[in-house]
Every structure is written in C-alpha cells, then in structure tokens.
Short mmCIF file of C-alpha atoms in Angstrom, two decimals:
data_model
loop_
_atom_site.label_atom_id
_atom_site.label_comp_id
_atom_site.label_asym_id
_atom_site.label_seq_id
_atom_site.Cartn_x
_atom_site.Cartn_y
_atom_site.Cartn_z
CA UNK A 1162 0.00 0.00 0.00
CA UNK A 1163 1.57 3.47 -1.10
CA UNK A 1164 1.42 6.39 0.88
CA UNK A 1165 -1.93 8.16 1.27
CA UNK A 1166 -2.51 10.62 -1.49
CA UNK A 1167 -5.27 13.60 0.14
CA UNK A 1168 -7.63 14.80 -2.27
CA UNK A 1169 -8.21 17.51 0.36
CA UNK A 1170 -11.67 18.05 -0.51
CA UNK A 1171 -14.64 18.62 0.66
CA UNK A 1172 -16.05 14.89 0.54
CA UNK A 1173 -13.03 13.24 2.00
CA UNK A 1174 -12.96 16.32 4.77
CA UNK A 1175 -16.88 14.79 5.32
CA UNK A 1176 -16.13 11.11 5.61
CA UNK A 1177 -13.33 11.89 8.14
CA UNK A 1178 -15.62 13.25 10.89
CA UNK A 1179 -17.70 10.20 10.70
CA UNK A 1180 -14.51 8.25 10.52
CA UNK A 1181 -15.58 6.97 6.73
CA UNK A 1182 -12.20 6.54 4.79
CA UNK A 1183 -9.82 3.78 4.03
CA UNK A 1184 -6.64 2.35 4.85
CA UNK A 1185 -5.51 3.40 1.59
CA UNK A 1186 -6.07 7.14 1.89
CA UNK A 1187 -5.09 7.47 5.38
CA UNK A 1188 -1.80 6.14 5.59
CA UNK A 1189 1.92 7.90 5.96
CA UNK A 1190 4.97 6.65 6.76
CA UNK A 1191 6.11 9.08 9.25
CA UNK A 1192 3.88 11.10 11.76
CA UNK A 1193 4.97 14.38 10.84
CA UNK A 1194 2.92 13.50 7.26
CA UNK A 1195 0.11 13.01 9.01
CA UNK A 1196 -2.38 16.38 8.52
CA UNK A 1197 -3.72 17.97 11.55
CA UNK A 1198 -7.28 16.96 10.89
CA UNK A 1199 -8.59 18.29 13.76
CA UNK A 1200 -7.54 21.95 13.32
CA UNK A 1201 -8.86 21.08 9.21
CA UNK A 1202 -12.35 20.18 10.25
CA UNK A 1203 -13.39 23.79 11.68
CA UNK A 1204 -15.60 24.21 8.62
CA UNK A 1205 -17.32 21.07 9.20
CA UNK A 1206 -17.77 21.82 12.89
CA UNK A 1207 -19.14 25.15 12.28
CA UNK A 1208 -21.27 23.68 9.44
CA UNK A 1209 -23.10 20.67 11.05
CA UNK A 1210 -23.67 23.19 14.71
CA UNK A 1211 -26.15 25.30 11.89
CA UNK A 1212 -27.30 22.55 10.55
CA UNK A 1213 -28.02 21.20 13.95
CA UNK A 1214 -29.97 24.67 14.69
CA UNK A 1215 -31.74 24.55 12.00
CA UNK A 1216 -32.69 20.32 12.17
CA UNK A 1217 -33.71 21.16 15.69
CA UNK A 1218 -35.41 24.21 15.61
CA UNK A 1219 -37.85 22.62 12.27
CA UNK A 1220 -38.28 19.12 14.76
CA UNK A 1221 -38.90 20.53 17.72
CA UNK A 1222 -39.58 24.72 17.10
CA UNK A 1223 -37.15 25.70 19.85
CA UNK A 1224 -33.18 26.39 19.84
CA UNK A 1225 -31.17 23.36 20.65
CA UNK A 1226 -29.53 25.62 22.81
CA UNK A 1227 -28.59 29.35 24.02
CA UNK A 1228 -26.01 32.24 22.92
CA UNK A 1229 -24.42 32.18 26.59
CA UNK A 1230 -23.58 28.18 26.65
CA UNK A 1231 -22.69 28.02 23.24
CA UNK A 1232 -20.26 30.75 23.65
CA UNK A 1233 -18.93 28.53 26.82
CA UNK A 1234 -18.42 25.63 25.39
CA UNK A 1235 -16.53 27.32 21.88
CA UNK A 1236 -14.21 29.06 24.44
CA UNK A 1237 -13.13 26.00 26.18
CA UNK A 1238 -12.62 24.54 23.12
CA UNK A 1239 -10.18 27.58 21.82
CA UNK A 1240 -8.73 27.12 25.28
CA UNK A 1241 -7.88 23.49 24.90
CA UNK A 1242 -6.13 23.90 21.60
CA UNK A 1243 -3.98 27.21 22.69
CA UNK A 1244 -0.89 24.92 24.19
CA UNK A 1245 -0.51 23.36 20.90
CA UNK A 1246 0.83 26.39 19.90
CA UNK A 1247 3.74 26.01 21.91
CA UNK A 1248 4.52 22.49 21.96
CA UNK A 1249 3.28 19.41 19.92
CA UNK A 1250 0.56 17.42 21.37
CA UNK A 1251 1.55 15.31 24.54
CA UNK A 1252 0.04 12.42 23.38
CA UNK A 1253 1.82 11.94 19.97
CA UNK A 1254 4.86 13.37 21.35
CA UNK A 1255 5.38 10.96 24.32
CA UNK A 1256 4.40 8.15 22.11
CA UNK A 1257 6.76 9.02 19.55
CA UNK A 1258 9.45 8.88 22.28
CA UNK A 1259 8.53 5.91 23.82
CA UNK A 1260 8.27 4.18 20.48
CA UNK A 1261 11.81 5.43 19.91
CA UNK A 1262 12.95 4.29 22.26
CA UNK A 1263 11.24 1.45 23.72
CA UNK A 1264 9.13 -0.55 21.13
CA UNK A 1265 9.65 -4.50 20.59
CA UNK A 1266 7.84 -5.10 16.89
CA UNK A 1267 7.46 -2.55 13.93
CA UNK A 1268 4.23 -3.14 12.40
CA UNK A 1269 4.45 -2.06 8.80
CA UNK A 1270 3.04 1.43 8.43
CA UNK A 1271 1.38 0.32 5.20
CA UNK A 1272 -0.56 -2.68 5.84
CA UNK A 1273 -4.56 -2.55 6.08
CA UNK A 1274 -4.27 -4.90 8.88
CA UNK A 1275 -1.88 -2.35 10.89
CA UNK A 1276 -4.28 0.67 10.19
CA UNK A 1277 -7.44 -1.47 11.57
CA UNK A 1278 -5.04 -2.48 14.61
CA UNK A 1279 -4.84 0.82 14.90
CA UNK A 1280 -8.59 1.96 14.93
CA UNK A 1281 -9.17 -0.99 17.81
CA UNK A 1282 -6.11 -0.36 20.03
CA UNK A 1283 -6.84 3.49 20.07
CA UNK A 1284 -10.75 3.07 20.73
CA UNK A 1285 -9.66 0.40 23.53
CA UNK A 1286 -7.11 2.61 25.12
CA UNK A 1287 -9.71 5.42 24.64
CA UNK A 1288 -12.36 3.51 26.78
CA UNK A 1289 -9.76 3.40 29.89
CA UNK A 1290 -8.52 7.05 29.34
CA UNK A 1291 -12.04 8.19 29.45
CA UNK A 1292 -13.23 5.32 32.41
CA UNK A 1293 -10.22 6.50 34.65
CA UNK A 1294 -11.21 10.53 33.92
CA UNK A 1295 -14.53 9.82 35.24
CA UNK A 1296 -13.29 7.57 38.52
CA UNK A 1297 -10.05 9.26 39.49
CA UNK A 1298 -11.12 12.26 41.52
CA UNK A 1299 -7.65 14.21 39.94
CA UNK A 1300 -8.75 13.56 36.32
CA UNK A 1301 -12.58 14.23 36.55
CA UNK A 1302 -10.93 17.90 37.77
CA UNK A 1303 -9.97 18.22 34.01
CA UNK A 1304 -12.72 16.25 32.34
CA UNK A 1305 -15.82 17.86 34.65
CA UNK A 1306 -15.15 20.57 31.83
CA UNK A 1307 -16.70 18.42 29.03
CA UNK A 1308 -19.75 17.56 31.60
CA UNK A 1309 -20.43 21.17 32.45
CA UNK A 1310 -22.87 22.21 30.47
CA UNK A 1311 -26.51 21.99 31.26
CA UNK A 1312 -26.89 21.47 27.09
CA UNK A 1313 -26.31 18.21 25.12
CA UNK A 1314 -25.71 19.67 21.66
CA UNK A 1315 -22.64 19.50 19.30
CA UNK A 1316 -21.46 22.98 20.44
CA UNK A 1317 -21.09 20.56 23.70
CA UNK A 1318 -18.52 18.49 22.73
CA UNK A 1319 -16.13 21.34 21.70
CA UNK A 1320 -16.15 22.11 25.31
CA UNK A 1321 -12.76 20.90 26.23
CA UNK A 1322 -10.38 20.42 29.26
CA UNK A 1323 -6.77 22.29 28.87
CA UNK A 1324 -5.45 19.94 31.39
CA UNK A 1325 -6.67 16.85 30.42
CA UNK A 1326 -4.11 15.44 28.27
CA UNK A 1327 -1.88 15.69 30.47
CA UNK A 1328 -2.66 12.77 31.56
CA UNK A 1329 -4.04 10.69 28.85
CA UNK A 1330 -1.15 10.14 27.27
CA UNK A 1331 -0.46 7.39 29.88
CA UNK A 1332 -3.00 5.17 28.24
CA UNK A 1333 -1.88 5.38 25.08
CA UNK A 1334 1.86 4.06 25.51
CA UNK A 1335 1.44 0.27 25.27
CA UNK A 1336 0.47 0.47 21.35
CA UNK A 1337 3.94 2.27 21.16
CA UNK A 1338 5.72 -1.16 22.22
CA UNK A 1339 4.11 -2.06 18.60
CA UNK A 1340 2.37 0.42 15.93
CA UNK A 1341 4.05 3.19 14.49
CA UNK A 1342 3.19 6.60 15.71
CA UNK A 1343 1.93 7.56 12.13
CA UNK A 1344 -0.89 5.05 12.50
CA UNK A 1345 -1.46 6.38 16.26
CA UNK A 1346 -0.85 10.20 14.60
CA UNK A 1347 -4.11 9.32 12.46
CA UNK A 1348 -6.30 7.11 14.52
CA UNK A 1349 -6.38 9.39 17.79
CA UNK A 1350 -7.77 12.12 15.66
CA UNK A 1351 -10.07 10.37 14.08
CA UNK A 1352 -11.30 8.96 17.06
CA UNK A 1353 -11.98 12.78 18.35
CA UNK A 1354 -13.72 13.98 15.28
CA UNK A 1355 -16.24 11.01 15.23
CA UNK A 1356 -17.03 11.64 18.88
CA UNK A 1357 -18.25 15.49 17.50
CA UNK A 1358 -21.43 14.33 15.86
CA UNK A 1359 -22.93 11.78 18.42
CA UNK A 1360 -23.17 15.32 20.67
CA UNK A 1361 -27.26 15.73 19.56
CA UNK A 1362 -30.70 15.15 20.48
CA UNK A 1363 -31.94 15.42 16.73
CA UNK A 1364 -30.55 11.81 16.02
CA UNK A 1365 -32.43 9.39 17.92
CA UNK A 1366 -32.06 5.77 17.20
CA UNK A 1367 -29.65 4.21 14.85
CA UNK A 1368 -31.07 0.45 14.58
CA UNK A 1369 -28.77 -2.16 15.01
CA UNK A 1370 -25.67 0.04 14.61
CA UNK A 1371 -26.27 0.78 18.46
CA UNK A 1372 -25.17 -2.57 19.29
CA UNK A 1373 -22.09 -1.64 17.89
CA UNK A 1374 -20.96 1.98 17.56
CA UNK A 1375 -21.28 4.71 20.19
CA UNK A 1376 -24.23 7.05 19.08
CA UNK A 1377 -26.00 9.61 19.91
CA UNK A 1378 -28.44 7.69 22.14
CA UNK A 1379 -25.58 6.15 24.16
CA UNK A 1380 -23.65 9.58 24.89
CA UNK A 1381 -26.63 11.25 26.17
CA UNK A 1382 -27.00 8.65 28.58
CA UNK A 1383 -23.11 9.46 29.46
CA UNK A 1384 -23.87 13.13 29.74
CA UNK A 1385 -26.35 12.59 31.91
CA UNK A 1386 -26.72 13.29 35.70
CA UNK A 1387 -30.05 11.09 36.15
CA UNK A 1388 -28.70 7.77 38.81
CA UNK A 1389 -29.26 5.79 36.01
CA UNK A 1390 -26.43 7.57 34.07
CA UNK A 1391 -23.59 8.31 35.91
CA UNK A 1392 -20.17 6.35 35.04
CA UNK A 1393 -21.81 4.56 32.19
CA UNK A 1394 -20.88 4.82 28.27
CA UNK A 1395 -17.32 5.67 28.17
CA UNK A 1396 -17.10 4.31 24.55
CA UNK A 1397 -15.23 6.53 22.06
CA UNK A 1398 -16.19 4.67 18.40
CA UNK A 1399 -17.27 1.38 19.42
CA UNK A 1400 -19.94 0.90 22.57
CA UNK A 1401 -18.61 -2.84 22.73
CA UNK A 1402 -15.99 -2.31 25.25
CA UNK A 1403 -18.75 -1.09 27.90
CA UNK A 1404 -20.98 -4.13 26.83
CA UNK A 1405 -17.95 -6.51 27.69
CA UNK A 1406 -16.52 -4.59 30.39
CA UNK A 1407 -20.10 -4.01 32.36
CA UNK A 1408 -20.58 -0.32 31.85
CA UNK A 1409 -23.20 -0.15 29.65
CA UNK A 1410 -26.84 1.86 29.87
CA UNK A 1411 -29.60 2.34 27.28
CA UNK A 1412 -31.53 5.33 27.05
CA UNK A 1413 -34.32 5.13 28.70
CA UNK A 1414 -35.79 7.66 30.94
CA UNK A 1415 -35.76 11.46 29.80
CA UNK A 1416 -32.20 12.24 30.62
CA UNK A 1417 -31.12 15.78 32.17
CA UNK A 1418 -27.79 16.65 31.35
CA UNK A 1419 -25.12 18.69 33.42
CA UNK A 1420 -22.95 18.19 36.33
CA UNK A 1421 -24.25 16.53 39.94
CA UNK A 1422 -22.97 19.40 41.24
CA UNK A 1423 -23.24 22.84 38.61
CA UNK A 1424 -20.66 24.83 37.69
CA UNK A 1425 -23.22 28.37 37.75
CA UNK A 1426 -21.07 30.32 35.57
CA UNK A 1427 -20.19 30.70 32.40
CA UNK A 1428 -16.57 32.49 33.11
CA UNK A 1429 -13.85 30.13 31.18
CA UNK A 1430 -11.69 30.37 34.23
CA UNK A 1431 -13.86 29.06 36.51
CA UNK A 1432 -15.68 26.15 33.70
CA UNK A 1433 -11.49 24.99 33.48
CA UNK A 1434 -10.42 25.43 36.42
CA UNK A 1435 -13.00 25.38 39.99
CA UNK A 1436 -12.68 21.55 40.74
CA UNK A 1437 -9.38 21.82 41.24
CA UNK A 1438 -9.19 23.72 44.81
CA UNK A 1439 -12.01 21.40 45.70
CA UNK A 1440 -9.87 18.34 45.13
CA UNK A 1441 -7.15 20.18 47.17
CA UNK A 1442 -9.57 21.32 50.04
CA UNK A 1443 -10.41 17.27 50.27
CA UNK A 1444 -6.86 16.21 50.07
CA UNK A 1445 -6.05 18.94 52.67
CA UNK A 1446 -8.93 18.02 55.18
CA UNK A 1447 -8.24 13.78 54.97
CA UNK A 1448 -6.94 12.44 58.13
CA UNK A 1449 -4.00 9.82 57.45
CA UNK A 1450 -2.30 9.17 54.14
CA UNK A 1451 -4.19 6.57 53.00
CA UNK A 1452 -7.18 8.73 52.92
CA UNK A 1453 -5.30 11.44 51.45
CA UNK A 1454 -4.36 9.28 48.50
CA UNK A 1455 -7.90 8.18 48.16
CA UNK A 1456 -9.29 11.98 48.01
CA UNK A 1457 -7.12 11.83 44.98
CA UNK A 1458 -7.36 8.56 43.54
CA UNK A 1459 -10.52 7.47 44.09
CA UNK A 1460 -14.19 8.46 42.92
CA UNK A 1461 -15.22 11.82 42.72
CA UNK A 1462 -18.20 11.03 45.31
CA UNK A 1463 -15.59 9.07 47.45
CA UNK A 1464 -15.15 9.72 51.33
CA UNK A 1465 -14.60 7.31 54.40
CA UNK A 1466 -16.25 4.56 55.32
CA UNK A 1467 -18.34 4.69 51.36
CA UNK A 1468 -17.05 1.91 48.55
CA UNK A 1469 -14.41 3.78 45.81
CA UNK A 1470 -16.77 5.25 43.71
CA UNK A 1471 -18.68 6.75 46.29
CA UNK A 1472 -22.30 5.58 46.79
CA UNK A 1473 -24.76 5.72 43.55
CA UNK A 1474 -27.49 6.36 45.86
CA UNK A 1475 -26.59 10.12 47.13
CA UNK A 1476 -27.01 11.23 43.71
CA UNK A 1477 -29.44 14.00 43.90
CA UNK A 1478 -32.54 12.78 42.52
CA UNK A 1479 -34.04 14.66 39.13
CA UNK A 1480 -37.07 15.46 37.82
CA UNK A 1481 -37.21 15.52 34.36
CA UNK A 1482 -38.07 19.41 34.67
CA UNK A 1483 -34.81 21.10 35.29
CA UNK A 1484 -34.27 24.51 33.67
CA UNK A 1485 -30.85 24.91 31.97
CA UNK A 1486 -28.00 27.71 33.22
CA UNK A 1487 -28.87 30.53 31.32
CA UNK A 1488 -27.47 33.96 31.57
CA UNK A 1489 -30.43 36.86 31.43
CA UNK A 1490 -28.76 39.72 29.52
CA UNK A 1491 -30.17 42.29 27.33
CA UNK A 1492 -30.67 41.31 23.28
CA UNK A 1493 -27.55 44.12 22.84
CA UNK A 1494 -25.34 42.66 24.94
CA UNK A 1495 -25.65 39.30 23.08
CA UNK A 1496 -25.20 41.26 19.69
CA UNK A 1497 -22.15 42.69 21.19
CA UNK A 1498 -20.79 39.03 23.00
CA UNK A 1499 -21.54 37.86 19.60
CA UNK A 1500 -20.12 40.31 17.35
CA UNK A 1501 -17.06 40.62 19.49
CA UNK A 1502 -16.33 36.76 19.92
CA UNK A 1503 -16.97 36.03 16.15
CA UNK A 1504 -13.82 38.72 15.43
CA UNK A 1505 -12.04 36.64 17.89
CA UNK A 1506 -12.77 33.50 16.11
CA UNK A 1507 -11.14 35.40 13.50
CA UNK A 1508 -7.64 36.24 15.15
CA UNK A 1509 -7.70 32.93 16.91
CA UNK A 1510 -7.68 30.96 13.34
CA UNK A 1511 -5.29 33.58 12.20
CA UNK A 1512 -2.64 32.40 14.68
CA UNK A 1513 -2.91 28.97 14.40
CA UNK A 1514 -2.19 29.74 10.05
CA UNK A 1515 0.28 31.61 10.33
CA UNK A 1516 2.12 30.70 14.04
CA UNK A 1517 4.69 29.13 11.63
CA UNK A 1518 6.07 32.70 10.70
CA UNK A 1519 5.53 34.23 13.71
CA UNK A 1520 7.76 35.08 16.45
CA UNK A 1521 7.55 33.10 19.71
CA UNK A 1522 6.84 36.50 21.65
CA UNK A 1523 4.09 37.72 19.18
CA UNK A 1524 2.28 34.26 19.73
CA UNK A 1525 2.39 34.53 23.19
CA UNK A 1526 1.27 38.00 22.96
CA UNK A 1527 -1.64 36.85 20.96
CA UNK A 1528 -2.49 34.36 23.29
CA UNK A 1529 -2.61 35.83 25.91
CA UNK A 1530 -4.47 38.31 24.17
CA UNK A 1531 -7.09 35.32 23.13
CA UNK A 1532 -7.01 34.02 26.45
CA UNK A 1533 -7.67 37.47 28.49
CA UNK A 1534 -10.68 38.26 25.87
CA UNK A 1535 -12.45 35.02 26.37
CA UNK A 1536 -12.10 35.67 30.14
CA UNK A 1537 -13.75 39.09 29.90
CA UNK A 1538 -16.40 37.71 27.36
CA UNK A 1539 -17.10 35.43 30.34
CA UNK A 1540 -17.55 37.83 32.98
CA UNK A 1541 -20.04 39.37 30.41
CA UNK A 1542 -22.25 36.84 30.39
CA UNK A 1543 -21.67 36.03 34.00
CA UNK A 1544 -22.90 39.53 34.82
CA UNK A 1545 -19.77 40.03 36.90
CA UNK A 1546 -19.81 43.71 38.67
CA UNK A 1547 -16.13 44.53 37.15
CA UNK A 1548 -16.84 43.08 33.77
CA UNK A 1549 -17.54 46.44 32.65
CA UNK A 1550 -13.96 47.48 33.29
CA UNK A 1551 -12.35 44.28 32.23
CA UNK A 1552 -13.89 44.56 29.41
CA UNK A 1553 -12.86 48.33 28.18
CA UNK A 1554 -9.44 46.93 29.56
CA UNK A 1555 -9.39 44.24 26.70
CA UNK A 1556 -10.73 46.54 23.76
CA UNK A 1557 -7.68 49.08 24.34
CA UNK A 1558 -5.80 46.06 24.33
CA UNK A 1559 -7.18 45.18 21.10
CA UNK A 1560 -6.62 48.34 19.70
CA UNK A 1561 -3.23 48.35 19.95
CA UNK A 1562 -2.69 45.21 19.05
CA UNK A 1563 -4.75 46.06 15.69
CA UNK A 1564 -2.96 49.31 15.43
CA UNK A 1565 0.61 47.84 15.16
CA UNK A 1566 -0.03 44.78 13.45
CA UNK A 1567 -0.66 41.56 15.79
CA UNK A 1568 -4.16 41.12 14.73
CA UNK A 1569 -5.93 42.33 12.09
CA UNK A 1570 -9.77 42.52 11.52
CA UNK A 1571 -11.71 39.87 9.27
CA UNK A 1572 -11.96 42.56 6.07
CA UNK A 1573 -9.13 45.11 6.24
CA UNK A 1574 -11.80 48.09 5.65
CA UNK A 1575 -13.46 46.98 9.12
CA UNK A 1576 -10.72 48.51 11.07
CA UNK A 1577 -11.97 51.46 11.47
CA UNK A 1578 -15.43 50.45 12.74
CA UNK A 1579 -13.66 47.83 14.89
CA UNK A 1580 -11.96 50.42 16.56
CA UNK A 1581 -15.19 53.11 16.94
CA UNK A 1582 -17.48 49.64 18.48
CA UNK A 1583 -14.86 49.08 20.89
CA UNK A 1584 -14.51 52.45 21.84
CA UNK A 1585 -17.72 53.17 21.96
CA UNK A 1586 -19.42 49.58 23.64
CA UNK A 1587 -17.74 47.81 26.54
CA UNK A 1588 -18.22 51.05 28.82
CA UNK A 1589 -21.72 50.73 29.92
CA UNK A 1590 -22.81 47.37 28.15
CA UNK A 1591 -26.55 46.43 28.94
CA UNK A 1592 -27.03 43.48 31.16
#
C-alpha cells in the first residue's frame, strides 16, 4: 500500500468526521505527514452546529440551545487547543518517544491490517482514558469541563479540558511497544472527530448500529446526571468495550444533562479550572495518608467509610423538569458578545495559520491576548460587577494590538469600525 494521497476536498474532509475513509487514503509513513485533521475540520464543525440549529429548531420549534452556553463551550474549546501552539501534542509526542525508544515489533506502516489495529487499540485505550477521567477524583478535575454544560448539543462536545491530556497520554503508551506513531498520529484524531457528531438530540435511534458503535443515544446517557447515568458509556467509536466490560446503559428515561454538582457560571476560568481547589480542600482536610491518597485517587463522590466510587445512591434525585443555566442579559449585549467573539474566532484561526512565521513573543502576545478576551467575554455573560472594566481593559488592548499589526480585523476596511465599536461599547454594556 503506497502512501496516502489527500484529495483535500470537501467529501473526504466529510467522511473523516464520521470516521468513513480507508486504509488506503489514510496512511503515511512518518507522523509528521500526518495532517492535523482536527484543526482542518473547523468548517465542518461550524457547518453541522447550523445545521443542527436549523434540524432542531424545524423538529422541535425551539433552539437546541442558548447564545451564553454556546459561547462557553466554543471558548473552552479555543482554550484546549492554545498549548498546541507552543509544543506538539503530549500524546503523539510521548508516544513518539517511547516508540523510539522502547518498542519491541514494527508493524508495517502500510498494511490494512496495521491501520485497523490501529482503529481498535486506540478506541480500547480510549475507553480506559475516558473510564479513569470519570473515577479518578484528579482527572474528573480536568474532564468535569466536558460535563459542564446543562446542554447536550454538538457545540457541547467542543467544550474541552486544557489539562486533560496531560494525563491521557499514559494510556496510550502500550500500542507504542508495537504500531508506528503515524498510525497512532491518524487514529487518535479520528477517534476525536467522530465523537463530534454523536453530541445531539436530533438523532435518535440508529437500529442495530447501536449494538455496535457509540451514538448519539448512548452519549446522552453518558452526559447525563439522572442515577441511572452516571459512570456509564465511556465508549469513544465502538460501545462494545462497555458491553464486555459491564458499563453499559440504554436510554431510557428522559435524561437531564449537566454536572451533579453545577458549575453556575459561564466564566472560562472558573468552567477549566474550579474543581481543582475542591480536590485540594479534600486532600487537605483527609486524616491519614491513605485517605489522602484516596481523596485523589478514588471516585469523585468518594469519602470514608463509602465503597471507591462513592455511593450511587446520594445522587441527587431529578425530575425531568430542570431549567438549563442561562445567563439573562439584554438582546444588545448578546449582539455585542456575539459580534465581538466572532472577530475573535477570527484572530484565533489567524494564529494557528500563520504561528509558523511568527515570532515566539508575538504568539504569546496573541495568546494571551485570546485568552484574556475570552475571560472578559465570560464575565459578560456572568454579569460580573467589574466586567464592565475588564472589558474596556481588553478593547484598548485590542486596539493596539490592531494598530501595530498583531491582529488584524476579518476585512481590512473593518478597522476602522472595529476600533469606533470598541470604543464606543464595553463602557456601559446592557445586562
């Protein structure tokens, strides 16, 4: 089998996020060919979320979800992705070292029977990265992020941890001893992008694929905070490994989605970041090591005297009529969250092009830049009392960065009128 030849188009870009495409197409002999699908399938994210508005609102004639959660869960995404612009991923970059260093067999790069080793050992090791993040206390501090929102829609599974891989690296190391990191390179992506589109209430059932693959139906029973749900579906691809491994649910009852215990904000700091002085706070309060290891190690619900998971049957009870976290802000400070995070969108995307010519201190400027603007977006939509000056902080900031070059606007000839709406709208914004 040759090396893959991309047709780069839009049909093969299609197939990829449902993880429909061949050996043949997908394979490179070194893992620095490999594309960076992810960052490639922004279109297609962007595309199916309106084409999930629009499938949901014509189903059901209501939004499949809000302005203020939807601008969450974009932002932790962003967030998520801004380390890669200082060093490769962790995951591909410890398993290229351990396979350098450490593996017993090559399996050839170009066999079909490598690439489908591939798609099986990722999804498997997948299944234990995401098990462990939900029943080691330390990891659900970085994956809680994905379960924050009150929302299941596909805007939902942008919504990220920062922290998270470093960790899940770990899990990935034993296919090193064996499969080149090309085939790991492709298959760990893939296995991300097909995870985007099972994030939806519009797709129901899927017949007798659901014995199979994970779908739609099965994830909503893992975003779920019913009893019934919690620490159940952890499939990435494939749903068998829950099926043989006993941590399986069907859907059944109407399933309310969220935390056990909410977030209540919509500040990126605080969706990223607020479980981790509470795992502290219980490591600093156990009496004795062994307890102090166990705040850590063990379930999330976990404290003396209860089993290592905790016990299923303190899980606040739900009714079926629980109200999503909404923020209740005027319609013109939504145009101006909107309009201002959309130009974002813009520089963001505009760093990751071009970070290859830029300097290490102008990235870093502009990512802080990204970082500090999301943050203030945040404390919009929070209604925070100092958002107003955090906010006229970050649009002088912006300024000068547009004024000398950093970031530019969208269309050139909206400088101008960049400059004059941030002038003239974080002072008093409307909540």
């Amino acid at each position: 089998m040759a090396m893959a030849r991309r047709d780069g188009g839009f049909f093969q870009g299609a197939r990829i996020m449902f993880y429909l495409v061949t050996p043949n197409e997908t394979s490179f002999p070194r893992e620095d060919d490999v594309p960076k699908y992810v960052q490639e399938a922004t279109p297609f994210f962007i595309g199916l979320i309106l084409l999930e508005m629009l499938a949901g609102w014509l189903k059901t004639g209501r939004s499949v979800g809000s302005v203020s959660d939807g601008t969450t869960s974009i932002s932790a995404g962003m967030v998520s992705r801004l380390p890669h612009l200082f060093i490769r991923s962790l995951e591909v970059s410890t398993y290229v070292y351990f396979w350098e260093n450490f593996h017993v067999l090559e399996l050839p790069w170009d066999s079909a029977w490598t690439w489908w080793l591939g798609f099986l050992g990722v999804d498997f090791c997948y299944y234990w990265v995401h098990r462990c993040a939900h029943e080691l206390n330390i990891l659900w501090a970085a994956h809680q992020v994905h379960h924050s929102s009150d929302y299941y829609n596909l805007s939902t599974a942008l919504r990220q941890s920062v922290t998270q891989q470093c960790a899940s690296w770990i899990f990935y190391l034993p296919l090193a001893l064996v499969m080149p990191p090309s085939v790991f390179a492709v298959h760990v992506q893939f296995n991300l992008l097909y995870q985007f589109w099972i994030h939806t209430e519009v797709v129901r059932d899927l017949g007798p694929l659901e014995w199979v693959l994970n779908t739609p139906s099965h994830h909503r029973v893992h975003h779920g905070r019913n009893p019934y749900c919690i620490d159940k579906n952890y499939g990435g691809t494939l749903i068998i490994w829950d099926r043989l491994f006993g941590t399986f649910a069907p859907e059944s009852e109407k399933v309310v989605y969220g935390l056990v215990h909410p977030v209540h904000s919509f500040d990126i700091l605080s969706v990223q970041f607020h479980y981790y002085p509470y795992v502290w706070r219980k490591y600093w309060r156990a009496k004795g090591l062994v307890h102090k290891l166990s705040a850590i190690f063990k379930g999330p619900s976990w404290r003396p005297g209860l089993p290592r998971l905790g016990d299923r049957s303190e899980v606040p009870k739900v009714t079926g009529k629980e109200v999503p976290l909404d923020s209740l802000w005027s319609p013109a400070t939504q145009a101006y969250v909107t309009a201002h995070f959309f130009l974002l969108l813009g520089v963001y995307n505009d760093l990751f092009a071009s970070k290859a010519m830029l300097s290490q201190m102008t990235v870093l400027l502009v990512t802080s830049y990204v970082f500090f603007s999301l943050t203030s977006l945040g404390y919009i939509i929070d209604q925070r009392p100092n958002a107003s000056i955090v906010e006229t902080l970050r649009c002088a900031l912006m300024m000068l960065l547009q004024r000398y070059g950093f970031i530019r606007p969208l269309v050139a000839s909206l400088s101008v009128p960049i400059e004059i709406m941030c002038a003239d709208g974080p002072l008093t914004p409307q909540m």
